[in-house]
Amino acid sequence: MPTNSTSQTSSGESNINSDFEFLFTRSIEFRQETIYFIIVDRFFDGDPSNNEGPNPKLYDPNKEKWGLYWGGDLQGIIDKLDYLKKMGVTAIWMTPLFEQIEEELFEMAPIHGYWAKDFKRLNPRLVDKDDEISLVKNQETVFDKLVAAAHNLGIKIILDIVCNHSSPDAGGKKGQLFDDGVLIADFHNDVNDWYHHYGEVEDWDNKWQVENQELGGLADFNENNHDYREYIKSAIKLWLDRGVDALRIDTIKHMPLWFWQEFYADIKSHKPSVFIFGEWIFSGPYDSPSVEFANKSGMSMLDFGFCIAIRRALGKCEPGGFHLIQELLDQDNVYNTPSELVTFVDNHDMPRFQNLNPDPGILRLAINLIMTSRGIPCIYYGSEQYLYNDTDGGEEPYNRPMMEKWDTDTPIYRDIQLLSKVRRINPAISLGSQWAKYVNEDVYCYVRRYRDYRCFVAINRGNPITIDRVETDLEDGEYICSLTKRFFEVKDGALHNLELGVQDMIVINYLGDRVKGKVVVRAQLNGISTNHGEVIVVTGDCPELGNWDLSKSYQLEYINSNTWFNEIPFDESAGKVISYKYAIVYRDEHGNETQIPKRENLVSRQWLLAEEGNVKWQDNWAL
């Protein structure tokens, strides 16, 4: 099964496919990644010469004023790439790198990167003093060195962007926006209507206010302005051209869905391989607008619902315990692709996990939970070193301490190192379904399942316990736990008298055969509800799909009540146009068809396969 590659023609071949790659390839597979989220200013100071920046008043060399710059920069990340690589990090998400206003407001400077001044320039505080900060001028900077060094280690770069707003009213200026150094918009002199002027949001349940009024006094862009849209898209494309692999987008709930659909389509046409996820704060399966965004924007999202459930169950040890987590996961069917949601236990907008529960063993369980559950895990910088500050309960800005330790032998560091490898070699974790096998307040046992791959996980947050029997979906035999190296015997598909100690966790893997082909299509179908005995197949006009013979079609796997998925290898049909459609086949326990199959109500779908690589089909059942 090829991983992390976009479809492309073979080297040296002249093929029309290469000219139309964007028509038949989709984003690189991101579900196997382990993301590490860095506030650049608070990670590591690799170049002290840039610390004072254009306005020395915004720099605190003593690191006492939490709202000012402390000196972290891109050279600091380069210096620590080996540390991150060894830990198992495969993608680095950095706070925005755009040039910021050089003003402070209420003793806060834009150390976070969300008060942009010029989206086409680098923040001079984060690069070498002699670097050309203009991205328009094609000169190598420390940012390019970071991208090259990270890619050389197999680490992807995620750029944090914000399209909703620019800067607040600081130093008598608000929303002054530049295009590579040229002033193009000013909130206080908005002659070209680049900004909304409706005041701050007062009713957070009012969709119009949330999308058109200001968030915390930040100058709110007018997305109806065509010039603004062209500016922001052209700016982000400059960063993609410098090697950025993925985008995290801030405050997506504050702009209308149509804007994001247009933005996504344009960005994907420019760089088809890019993976994009957004921040809809406090999103979740019970929040229908955020679900609509996840299913209709083309992007994925940060999974706030899962985060809050974990913080309640493990951070606060609320009644219900692991039932709170399972109840959340039981709603996965509302999403088209829950396995692409980005999961986390804390971030820069909330107190760190240990502010809820200082027990390092509980933090370890929380992180290991997201490393083995559905979704793409994201680790907030320093969590592996138990970094947190209790001032004001860890609320902003005290959730953003300076990174202090680089110990490569902490329990969490070692676990992330191991589980990141497991995620990459066992597609049951990155691609498969998740089945609860035993749940009470203190114990959570679940199975990740995909094709013939399995991963069984058991977590105990409480006192020692012995469980009489737990189903594992594993074949009978002896297995070794990836974390503890303990041996376990499976009999009749179950573990018997399973002993779990205090804050214990076991992870048992079974690896099957990878799907191999010149082209591997990851086919996903949503929008169909099936009953017991019903399976989804793909049929088509090529040998790999049975040449329209349903008895030779390719069967998908059940993920949840809204999703069927599988990988389909293509060899003979690689590089050709194929037609396909989905069908429901009714089969008994012996595999015999029991009813007349039901096919989709459409002529067919068509796809131009590449010569080699990975492709993603994401389709909805046609009634």
XYZ file of C-alpha atoms in Angstrom:
623
model
C 0.000 0.000 0.000
C 1.862 3.140 -1.128
C 1.639 5.933 1.427
C 1.865 9.700 1.364
C 2.169 10.023 -2.393
C 0.058 11.777 -4.957
C -0.727 10.231 -8.307
C 1.846 10.986 -10.952
C 3.063 9.672 -14.292
C 6.156 7.506 -14.496
C 9.440 9.337 -14.873
C 10.342 10.072 -18.483
C 6.939 9.175 -19.900
C 5.061 11.680 -21.995
C 1.459 11.288 -21.003
C -1.449 13.652 -21.201
C -2.376 12.542 -17.682
C 0.398 14.704 -16.245
C -1.238 17.828 -17.669
C -4.528 17.022 -15.942
C -3.269 15.542 -12.698
C -5.513 17.782 -10.630
C -8.558 16.128 -12.234
C -7.828 12.639 -11.017
C -5.709 12.909 -7.900
C -6.748 13.982 -4.427
C -4.961 15.060 -1.267
C -2.085 13.024 0.072
C -3.139 10.629 2.790
C -2.804 12.466 6.093
C -4.494 9.966 8.395
C -1.240 8.194 9.218
C 0.454 11.371 10.440
C 1.346 12.391 13.990
C 1.086 16.186 14.265
C 3.083 18.340 16.686
C 1.682 21.852 17.255
C 4.261 24.570 17.983
C 3.846 28.176 19.090
C 7.006 29.288 17.333
C 7.908 32.077 19.760
C 7.730 29.670 22.720
C 9.597 26.644 21.351
C 13.325 27.327 21.017
C 15.467 30.414 20.370
C 17.853 29.293 17.672
C 18.867 32.791 16.566
C 19.097 35.412 19.364
C 20.082 38.108 16.862
C 16.454 38.505 15.686
C 14.887 38.740 19.144
C 14.376 42.505 19.384
C 12.744 42.681 15.971
C 11.495 45.935 14.436
C 10.148 47.111 17.828
C 12.409 46.119 20.759
C 9.684 47.105 23.251
C 7.766 43.979 22.288
C 10.585 41.648 23.384
C 11.068 40.502 26.991
C 14.534 38.933 27.474
C 13.645 37.928 31.042
C 10.576 35.948 29.958
C 8.427 37.474 32.672
C 5.834 39.337 30.602
C 3.719 36.564 29.104
C 2.201 38.767 26.406
C 5.524 39.760 24.821
C 7.922 37.922 22.528
C 10.410 35.563 24.185
C 12.602 34.709 21.218
C 11.568 31.383 19.675
C 12.097 31.263 15.913
C 12.308 29.030 12.855
C 15.996 28.320 13.389
C 14.987 26.953 16.787
C 12.677 24.449 15.115
C 15.437 23.450 12.695
C 17.734 22.869 15.657
C 15.185 20.521 17.244
C 14.088 18.557 14.170
C 16.044 15.491 15.226
C 14.300 15.587 18.627
C 10.917 15.699 16.889
C 11.822 13.039 14.335
C 12.987 10.645 17.035
C 9.728 11.169 18.941
C 7.768 10.037 15.897
C 6.464 13.420 14.745
C 5.622 13.307 11.040
C 3.995 16.745 10.613
C 4.729 20.090 12.285
C 1.928 22.627 12.662
C 3.332 26.088 13.380
C 1.447 29.203 14.437
C 1.141 31.766 11.600
C 4.424 32.996 10.149
C 3.038 36.110 8.420
C 4.431 39.566 9.140
C 2.568 40.942 12.174
C 1.770 44.424 13.391
C 4.505 45.751 15.676
C 2.141 47.040 18.350
C 0.840 45.733 21.651
C -2.693 45.857 22.995
C -3.411 45.401 26.702
C 0.215 44.284 27.204
C -0.195 41.645 24.494
C 1.964 41.479 21.383
C 1.035 39.198 18.458
C 3.347 36.396 19.565
C 0.590 33.996 18.425
C 0.687 35.180 14.816
C -3.003 35.988 14.336
C -2.678 39.792 13.874
C -1.382 39.776 10.323
C -0.076 42.875 8.621
C 1.125 41.324 5.355
C 0.211 37.793 4.281
C 2.925 37.796 1.623
C 5.814 38.432 4.005
C 7.523 36.523 6.787
C 7.536 37.754 10.364
C 11.088 39.193 10.690
C 11.197 38.057 14.329
C 11.157 34.428 13.216
C 13.802 34.459 10.471
C 17.433 35.463 10.027
C 18.133 39.201 10.262
C 19.511 39.204 6.726
C 16.624 37.218 5.215
C 14.436 38.764 2.537
C 11.018 38.607 4.208
C 9.094 39.033 0.936
C 7.754 35.756 -0.452
C 7.272 37.417 -3.824
C 11.031 37.749 -4.180
C 12.267 34.227 -4.749
C 15.229 34.226 -2.382
C 16.059 31.435 0.070
C 15.208 32.131 3.700
C 15.410 30.195 6.939
C 11.808 29.158 6.256
C 12.936 27.425 3.066
C 15.764 25.785 5.009
C 13.229 24.522 7.554
C 10.976 23.087 4.854
C 13.898 21.364 3.147
C 15.317 19.977 6.404
C 11.906 18.738 7.564
C 11.117 17.108 4.224
C 14.516 15.455 4.246
C 13.469 13.773 7.513
C 10.045 12.826 6.171
C 8.278 15.530 8.207
C 5.487 17.576 6.631
C 4.942 21.301 7.204
C 1.521 22.645 8.241
C 1.013 26.398 7.939
C -1.507 28.062 10.229
C -3.508 30.702 8.359
C -6.305 33.120 9.207
C -8.689 34.412 6.541
C -11.323 35.965 8.792
C -9.503 38.979 10.198
C -6.314 41.004 10.369
C -5.394 43.189 13.342
C -7.136 45.010 16.232
C -7.034 48.722 17.002
C -3.516 49.018 18.429
C -1.355 52.136 18.390
C -4.165 54.040 16.685
C -4.134 51.655 13.729
C -6.632 48.930 12.887
C -6.671 46.494 10.010
C -3.873 48.079 8.011
C -3.184 45.429 5.386
C -0.240 45.277 2.991
C 0.428 43.457 -0.263
C 4.170 42.749 -0.175
C 4.832 46.040 1.564
C 2.220 48.155 -0.256
C -0.744 49.399 1.807
C -3.977 48.119 0.238
C -6.580 48.376 3.009
C -7.189 50.298 6.239
C -10.150 49.722 8.519
C -10.278 53.409 9.502
C -10.147 54.480 5.847
C -11.904 51.607 4.113
C -12.533 53.241 0.752
C -12.599 49.912 -1.108
C -14.844 48.054 1.346
C -12.361 45.392 2.466
C -13.816 45.132 5.956
C -17.135 44.669 7.716
C -18.137 47.579 9.963
C -20.872 46.078 12.132
C -19.175 46.131 15.542
C -18.453 43.156 17.769
C -20.529 39.991 18.064
C -23.111 40.311 20.833
C -25.277 37.243 20.264
C -23.146 34.148 19.677
C -26.236 32.170 18.652
C -26.888 34.582 15.790
C -25.246 33.147 12.679
C -25.226 36.460 10.813
C -23.451 38.206 13.675
C -20.913 35.411 14.047
C -20.060 35.580 10.345
C -20.139 39.353 9.817
C -19.249 41.046 13.079
C -15.947 41.302 14.883
C -14.282 38.732 17.083
C -12.574 40.482 19.999
C -12.191 43.768 18.146
C -10.255 42.216 15.243
C -10.810 43.892 11.872
C -13.212 41.518 10.082
C -12.616 40.952 6.372
C -15.491 41.391 3.931
C -15.471 38.106 2.032
C -17.903 39.558 -0.543
C -15.069 41.756 -1.774
C -13.557 40.000 -4.792
C -10.227 41.819 -4.439
C -9.891 40.576 -0.861
C -10.587 36.990 -1.919
C -8.018 37.150 -4.705
C -5.449 38.652 -2.334
C -5.792 36.045 0.394
C -5.786 33.128 -2.052
C -2.773 34.448 -3.969
C -0.908 34.931 -0.677
C -1.527 31.387 0.542
C -0.441 30.003 -2.832
C 2.956 31.659 -2.337
C 3.425 29.629 0.837
C 2.298 26.423 -0.854
C 4.813 27.047 -3.614
C 7.559 27.222 -0.961
C 6.759 23.657 0.122
C 3.931 23.842 2.665
C 2.133 20.488 2.749
C -1.024 21.294 4.717
C -3.036 24.209 6.070
C -4.716 24.736 9.419
C -7.292 27.522 9.166
C -8.246 29.691 12.125
C -11.806 30.787 13.050
C -13.646 29.065 10.200
C -17.074 29.486 11.847
C -16.765 33.245 11.390
C -17.008 33.116 7.582
C -19.814 31.666 5.427
C -19.625 28.184 3.944
C -19.675 29.422 0.363
C -16.423 31.314 0.949
C -14.687 28.179 2.219
C -15.972 26.106 -0.682
C -14.555 28.635 -3.142
C -11.303 28.955 -1.181
C -10.861 25.166 -0.931
C -11.536 24.585 -4.618
C -9.065 27.274 -5.688
C -6.324 26.141 -3.322
C -6.779 22.470 -4.282
C -6.589 23.335 -7.971
C -3.298 25.067 -7.263
C -1.876 22.225 -5.139
C -4.009 19.068 -5.304
C -1.984 17.265 -2.635
C -2.629 19.792 0.157
C -4.503 18.647 3.264
C -6.646 21.308 4.962
C -8.322 21.372 8.365
C -10.042 24.195 10.198
C -10.777 25.406 13.705
C -14.464 25.607 14.595
C -14.208 26.151 18.322
C -16.384 23.817 20.403
C -17.521 21.946 17.298
C -18.961 18.499 17.721
C -21.530 16.020 16.426
C -24.322 17.824 18.295
C -23.492 21.155 16.617
C -25.151 20.888 13.211
C -23.475 23.950 11.585
C -20.012 22.554 12.315
C -21.051 19.135 10.988
C -22.309 20.779 7.806
C -18.933 22.482 7.429
C -17.057 19.205 7.910
C -19.190 17.479 5.272
C -19.602 20.244 2.698
C -16.516 22.479 2.834
C -14.088 19.896 1.448
C -11.889 20.358 4.526
C -11.505 18.488 7.763
C -11.680 19.986 11.265
C -10.145 20.000 14.693
C -12.221 17.598 16.791
C -13.278 19.729 19.766
C -16.032 17.272 20.671
C -13.561 14.435 21.239
C -11.195 16.787 23.094
C -13.894 17.905 25.532
C -15.022 14.305 26.137
C -11.435 13.257 26.960
C -10.934 16.243 29.259
C -14.160 15.393 31.085
C -13.445 11.668 31.387
C -9.739 11.789 32.197
C -8.893 15.391 33.061
C -11.821 16.039 35.395
C -12.690 12.390 36.157
C -16.387 13.219 35.799
C -19.096 10.632 36.524
C -19.613 8.497 33.467
C -15.886 8.303 32.768
C -15.152 6.477 29.534
C -18.873 6.315 28.725
C -18.556 10.038 27.901
C -15.973 9.226 25.255
C -17.896 6.320 23.770
C -21.097 8.371 23.615
C -19.195 10.937 21.566
C -17.742 8.326 19.210
C -21.188 6.775 18.789
C -22.109 9.935 16.855
C -19.347 9.495 14.261
C -21.920 8.611 11.616
C -22.877 12.293 11.280
C -19.470 12.945 9.685
C -18.501 11.736 6.240
C -14.888 11.128 7.261
C -14.419 11.106 11.045
C -11.059 9.381 10.568
C -9.701 12.663 9.136
C -10.734 14.781 12.118
C -7.693 16.149 13.953
C -7.787 15.024 17.584
C -6.129 16.669 20.588
C -6.348 16.951 24.362
C -5.360 20.624 24.707
C -4.162 23.606 22.702
C -3.226 27.304 22.883
C -6.827 28.447 23.469
C -7.553 26.415 26.621
C -5.757 25.453 29.834
C -3.332 22.617 29.310
C -4.525 19.149 30.250
C -2.430 19.085 33.423
C -4.158 22.221 34.634
C -7.215 19.981 34.924
C -5.340 16.994 36.291
C -1.640 17.329 37.177
C -1.139 13.556 37.321
C 1.424 12.802 34.558
C 0.115 9.245 34.271
C -3.346 10.486 33.332
C -1.898 12.828 30.692
C -0.069 9.826 29.253
C -3.311 7.859 28.988
C -5.080 10.810 27.332
C -2.378 11.198 24.689
C -2.163 7.459 24.084
C -5.927 7.427 23.621
C -5.762 9.882 20.708
C -2.741 8.038 19.306
C -4.807 4.830 18.995
C -8.329 6.162 18.330
C -9.853 7.264 15.051
C -8.648 10.612 13.765
C -5.277 12.301 13.266
C -3.551 12.935 16.618
C -2.072 16.353 17.368
C 0.299 16.868 20.313
C 0.585 20.364 21.825
C 4.238 21.332 22.168
C 5.836 20.331 25.459
C 3.187 17.811 26.474
C 5.799 15.083 26.220
C 7.809 17.044 28.838
C 4.762 17.686 31.086
C 5.006 21.423 30.339
C 2.351 23.563 32.016
C 1.927 26.590 34.278
C -0.727 26.918 37.000
C -0.962 30.713 37.054
C -4.593 31.778 36.694
C -5.554 28.136 36.237
C -3.460 27.911 33.076
C -5.715 30.246 31.116
C -4.266 32.214 28.192
C -1.443 33.306 28.065
C -0.200 30.911 30.769
C -0.989 27.926 28.548
C 1.911 29.089 26.358
C 5.091 28.580 28.445
C 8.568 28.478 27.000
C 9.745 24.978 26.162
C 12.318 24.059 28.801
C 13.265 20.383 28.576
C 14.263 18.042 25.765
C 14.300 14.711 27.568
C 13.962 11.847 25.075
C 13.231 9.297 27.792
C 9.978 10.515 29.340
C 7.125 7.965 29.304
C 5.035 10.108 26.948
C 7.956 10.750 24.584
C 8.643 7.001 24.402
C 4.964 6.153 23.905
C 4.496 8.678 21.097
C 7.665 7.332 19.482
C 6.269 3.807 19.555
C 2.633 4.514 18.750
C 3.528 6.789 15.844
C 5.299 3.818 14.265
C 2.315 1.597 14.999
C -0.010 4.101 13.306
C 2.113 3.984 10.159
C 2.383 0.210 9.906
C -1.142 -0.701 11.023
C -3.844 0.880 8.815
C -6.509 -0.390 11.213
C -5.624 2.641 13.373
C -5.412 5.244 10.631
C -8.116 4.004 8.244
C -10.300 1.518 10.075
C -13.424 1.307 12.180
C -13.516 1.512 15.978
C -15.550 -0.929 18.069
C -16.074 -0.665 21.804
C -15.648 -4.046 23.509
C -15.805 -3.139 27.214
C -16.695 0.224 28.751
C -17.236 1.406 32.307
C -16.235 4.559 34.154
C -12.619 3.473 34.625
C -11.935 0.958 31.850
C -12.149 1.318 28.089
C -11.416 -1.539 25.681
C -11.808 -1.104 21.943
C -10.739 -2.662 18.662
C -9.539 -0.883 15.547
C -10.316 -2.986 12.486
C -9.507 -2.765 8.789
C -9.392 -5.656 6.319
C -7.322 -8.320 8.117
C -5.514 -5.789 10.323
C -6.422 -5.434 14.010
C -5.433 -3.317 16.990
C -6.859 -4.098 20.431
C -6.541 -1.396 23.114
C -7.357 -1.504 26.826
C -7.062 1.514 29.151
C -7.570 1.665 32.912
C -7.719 5.057 34.620
C -8.614 3.608 38.045
C -7.671 0.919 40.532
C -6.368 -2.531 39.523
C -9.056 -4.663 37.932
C -9.481 -8.112 36.455
C -11.977 -8.497 33.606
C -13.388 -11.986 33.120
C -13.686 -11.820 29.340
C -13.116 -9.189 26.632
C -13.747 -9.793 22.931
C -10.763 -8.820 20.790
C -11.651 -9.719 17.164
C -8.207 -11.367 17.077
C -7.484 -14.897 15.952
C -6.596 -17.311 18.723
C -2.949 -17.332 19.705
C -0.292 -15.536 21.729
C 0.312 -11.803 21.314
C 2.710 -9.254 22.780
C 1.676 -5.788 23.950
C 3.463 -3.064 21.973
C 3.677 -0.797 25.043
C 4.379 -3.112 27.981
C 5.919 -6.128 26.159
C 3.611 -8.383 28.199
C 2.315 -11.568 26.579
C -1.391 -12.271 26.205
C -3.232 -15.330 24.962
C -6.415 -15.036 22.941
C -8.840 -17.971 23.212
C -12.148 -18.121 21.375
C -11.464 -14.594 20.117
C -11.251 -13.147 23.639
C -8.875 -12.292 26.462
C -9.808 -14.072 29.682
C -9.092 -12.751 33.184
C -7.483 -9.630 31.767
C -5.515 -7.877 34.512
C -5.101 -4.112 34.263
C -3.059 -2.200 36.818
C -3.336 1.436 37.903
C -3.132 3.724 34.836
C -2.406 0.663 32.757
C -2.717 0.455 28.988
C -2.152 -2.377 26.557
C -1.958 -2.244 22.766
C -2.025 -5.488 20.771
C -1.504 -5.416 17.017
C -2.073 -7.912 14.259
C -0.708 -6.942 10.847
C -2.256 -8.274 7.667
C -1.322 -7.969 4.013
C -1.045 -4.553 2.456
C -2.947 -3.673 -0.696
C -0.516 -3.455 -3.601
C -1.039 -2.103 -7.094
C 0.280 0.427 -9.568
C -2.587 2.617 -8.423
C -4.361 2.147 -5.114
C -7.762 3.834 -4.920
C -9.045 4.563 -1.434
C -12.757 4.422 -2.133
C -15.203 5.848 0.385
C -18.992 5.885 0.104
C -21.262 7.942 2.343
C -24.977 8.552 2.494
C -26.174 4.967 2.570
C -27.699 3.124 5.514
C -27.391 -0.655 5.390
C -28.934 -3.497 7.340
C -27.457 -6.740 8.582
C -26.454 -8.925 5.627
C -26.126 -6.000 3.221
C -22.707 -5.097 1.834
C -21.496 -2.344 -0.487
C -19.517 -3.248 -3.592
C -17.908 -1.273 -6.409
C -18.498 -2.501 -9.936
C -17.263 -1.081 -13.211
C -16.022 -1.515 -16.759
C -12.549 -2.757 -15.891
C -11.184 -6.144 -14.724
C -10.357 -4.854 -11.238
C -14.064 -4.050 -10.703
C -15.406 -7.164 -12.435
C -16.343 -5.671 -15.821
C -19.864 -5.005 -14.485
C -20.191 -8.545 -13.125
C -21.332 -8.065 -9.521
C -20.044 -11.493 -8.527
C -16.546 -10.189 -9.334
C -17.001 -6.679 -7.928
C -14.860 -5.210 -5.142
C -16.359 -5.178 -1.643
C -15.994 -2.220 0.706
C -15.667 -2.400 4.483
C -18.215 -1.139 6.990
C -16.793 1.777 9.019
C -19.993 3.148 10.552
C -23.651 3.546 9.609
C -22.732 6.362 7.199
C -19.426 5.143 5.766
C -18.077 2.220 3.726
C -14.403 2.209 2.737
C -11.677 0.064 1.202
C -8.527 0.197 -0.874
C -8.774 -1.077 -4.435
C -5.615 -2.044 -6.366
C -5.445 -1.271 -10.087
C -2.754 -2.673 -12.353
C -4.187 -3.433 -15.777
C -6.334 -0.280 -15.770
C -3.671 2.113 -14.468
C -3.475 5.198 -16.673
C -6.906 4.590 -18.210
C -10.372 6.098 -17.931
C -12.746 3.811 -16.048
C -16.453 3.895 -15.236
C -17.830 2.649 -11.936
C -20.799 2.721 -9.603
C -21.755 1.299 -6.229
C -24.282 -1.408 -5.440
C -25.855 -3.068 -2.414
C -25.471 -6.832 -2.403
C -27.427 -9.019 0.024
C -25.386 -11.946 1.349
C -25.921 -14.526 4.057
C -23.322 -15.739 6.552
C -21.898 -18.100 3.922
C -21.463 -15.343 1.335
C -24.392 -16.405 -0.833
C -26.538 -13.695 -2.415
C -30.060 -13.767 -1.015
C -31.829 -10.915 -2.866
C -31.607 -8.990 -6.117
C -28.815 -6.406 -5.778
C -29.649 -2.704 -5.747
C -27.523 -0.397 -7.895
C -27.009 3.344 -7.703
C -29.412 5.437 -9.756
C -26.982 7.068 -12.172
C -25.411 6.224 -15.534
C -21.943 5.771 -14.019
C -19.112 7.644 -12.411
C -15.938 8.163 -14.409
C -12.359 8.594 -13.310
C -9.063 8.978 -15.130
C -6.622 6.808 -13.201
C -3.038 7.924 -12.910
C -0.145 5.714 -13.956
C 0.848 5.117 -10.330
C 0.294 6.316 -6.771
C -2.669 6.798 -4.453
C -6.097 8.198 -5.294
C -9.057 9.065 -3.071
C -12.662 8.623 -4.129
C -15.156 10.251 -1.775
C -18.645 9.628 -3.102
C -22.224 9.822 -1.891
C -24.797 7.173 -2.753
C -26.941 8.203 -5.710
C -30.602 7.500 -4.972
